[in-house]
Amino acid sequence: MARVYIAVGSNLAEPMQQVKNALAALKDLPETECIACSSLYRTKPMGPQNQPDFLNAAVALETTLAPEELLNHTQAIELTQGRVRKDERWGPRTLDLDIMLFGDQVINTERLTVPHYGLKQREFMLYPLAEIAPDLIFPDGEALSERLKHIPENGLALWLQPQSSDSNHYIYPMDFKMHRDGKGANPREHS
């Protein structure tokens, strides 16, 4: 089985529900087990700022699917949830599922680039990834913890939702096993 990390993002059509639906669909993939999901993060959009903030997370899977088979499944999930692929880069979207890493493989095909081409520059991918895989080493030998030292925050915050009238709690998606050993990213909390 390969350990795979997927970035999940949404900023349209009720992002919280979009992400919950995506996590449920990932959990149901054949030959695949969901083993961890990060907290949910609020991030500023890349590119045009005249769009809502994104809700982002990272998911760890173990799968026997081939990389392009997994890509077929993630793109089908996106389509099911109303994703429309446009020429506009960095525009708003109902759902974005990106394969960040597939084991230690380096993949460059017409359809798939792994590690994800923007992974090492994007805080909305790296911080959630660090939460569930703090000791991760990229295929090129660089440690995720080292890479994080060079990444600006860009307004990254935990996505909080009131659970009672007197407190706020982190949102943890559904019933995934959570990585909670105290290691990992330490993003600033904002309300």
Coordinates of C-alpha atoms in Angstrom, one line a residue, residues 6-91:
I6 CA -4.6 14.7 -0.5
A7 CA -5.2 18.5 -0.2
V8 CA -8.9 19.3 0.1
G9 CA -10.2 22.9 -0.5
S10 CA -13.5 24.7 -1.1
N11 CA -14.8 28.3 -1.1
L12 CA -18.2 28.0 -2.8
A13 CA -21.6 26.4 -2.2
E14 CA -21.3 25.8 1.6
P15 CA -17.6 24.9 1.9
M16 CA -18.0 23.0 5.2
Q17 CA -20.6 20.7 3.6
Q18 CA -18.5 20.4 0.4
V19 CA -15.5 19.2 2.5
K20 CA -17.6 16.9 4.6
N21 CA -19.0 15.3 1.5
A22 CA -15.6 15.0 -0.1
L23 CA -14.2 13.3 3.1
A24 CA -17.1 10.8 3.1
A25 CA -16.4 10.1 -0.6
L26 CA -12.7 9.6 0.0
K27 CA -13.5 7.3 2.8
D28 CA -15.5 5.1 0.5
L29 CA -12.9 4.7 -2.3
P30 CA -12.1 1.2 -3.2
E31 CA -8.8 -0.4 -2.1
T32 CA -8.2 2.7 0.1
E33 CA -8.2 3.4 3.8
C34 CA -8.4 7.0 5.3
I35 CA -6.0 7.1 8.1
A36 CA -5.9 10.8 9.2
C37 CA -7.4 14.1 8.5
S38 CA -6.1 17.5 9.6
S39 CA -8.0 20.3 11.3
L40 CA -9.8 22.6 8.9
Y41 CA -8.1 25.8 8.0
R42 CA -9.3 29.2 6.7
T43 CA -6.9 30.6 4.1
K44 CA -6.8 33.5 1.8
P45 CA -7.4 32.7 -1.9
M46 CA -4.4 32.5 -4.3
G47 CA -4.6 35.0 -7.1
P48 CA -7.8 37.2 -7.3
Q49 CA -8.8 38.3 -3.8
N50 CA -12.4 39.2 -4.8
Q51 CA -13.6 35.7 -3.8
P52 CA -14.4 34.0 -0.4
D53 CA -11.7 32.6 1.8
F54 CA -11.0 28.9 1.3
L55 CA -11.6 26.0 3.8
N56 CA -8.6 23.7 3.5
A57 CA -7.5 20.4 5.0
A58 CA -5.2 17.5 4.4
V59 CA -6.1 13.8 4.3
A60 CA -3.8 10.8 4.6
L61 CA -4.8 7.7 2.7
E62 CA -3.3 4.2 2.3
T63 CA -4.2 2.7 -1.1
T64 CA -3.3 0.0 -3.6
L65 CA -4.8 2.1 -6.4
A66 CA -2.4 3.3 -9.1
P67 CA -1.8 7.1 -9.1
E68 CA -3.9 7.8 -12.2
E69 CA -6.7 5.5 -10.9
L70 CA -6.8 7.6 -7.7
L71 CA -6.8 10.8 -9.8
N72 CA -9.8 9.4 -11.7
H73 CA -11.6 8.9 -8.4
T74 CA -10.7 12.4 -7.0
Q75 CA -11.8 14.1 -10.2
A76 CA -15.1 12.2 -10.2
I77 CA -15.7 13.3 -6.6
E78 CA -15.0 16.9 -7.7
L79 CA -17.5 16.6 -10.6
T80 CA -20.2 15.0 -8.4
Q81 CA -19.9 18.0 -6.1
G82 CA -20.3 20.6 -8.9
R83 CA -16.7 21.4 -9.8
V84 CA -16.5 23.1 -13.2
R85 CA -13.0 23.3 -14.6
K86 CA -12.4 26.7 -16.1
D87 CA -9.4 28.4 -17.8
E88 CA -9.2 30.8 -14.9
R89 CA -6.4 29.8 -12.6
W90 CA -6.9 30.3 -8.9
G91 CA -10.6 31.0 -9.2

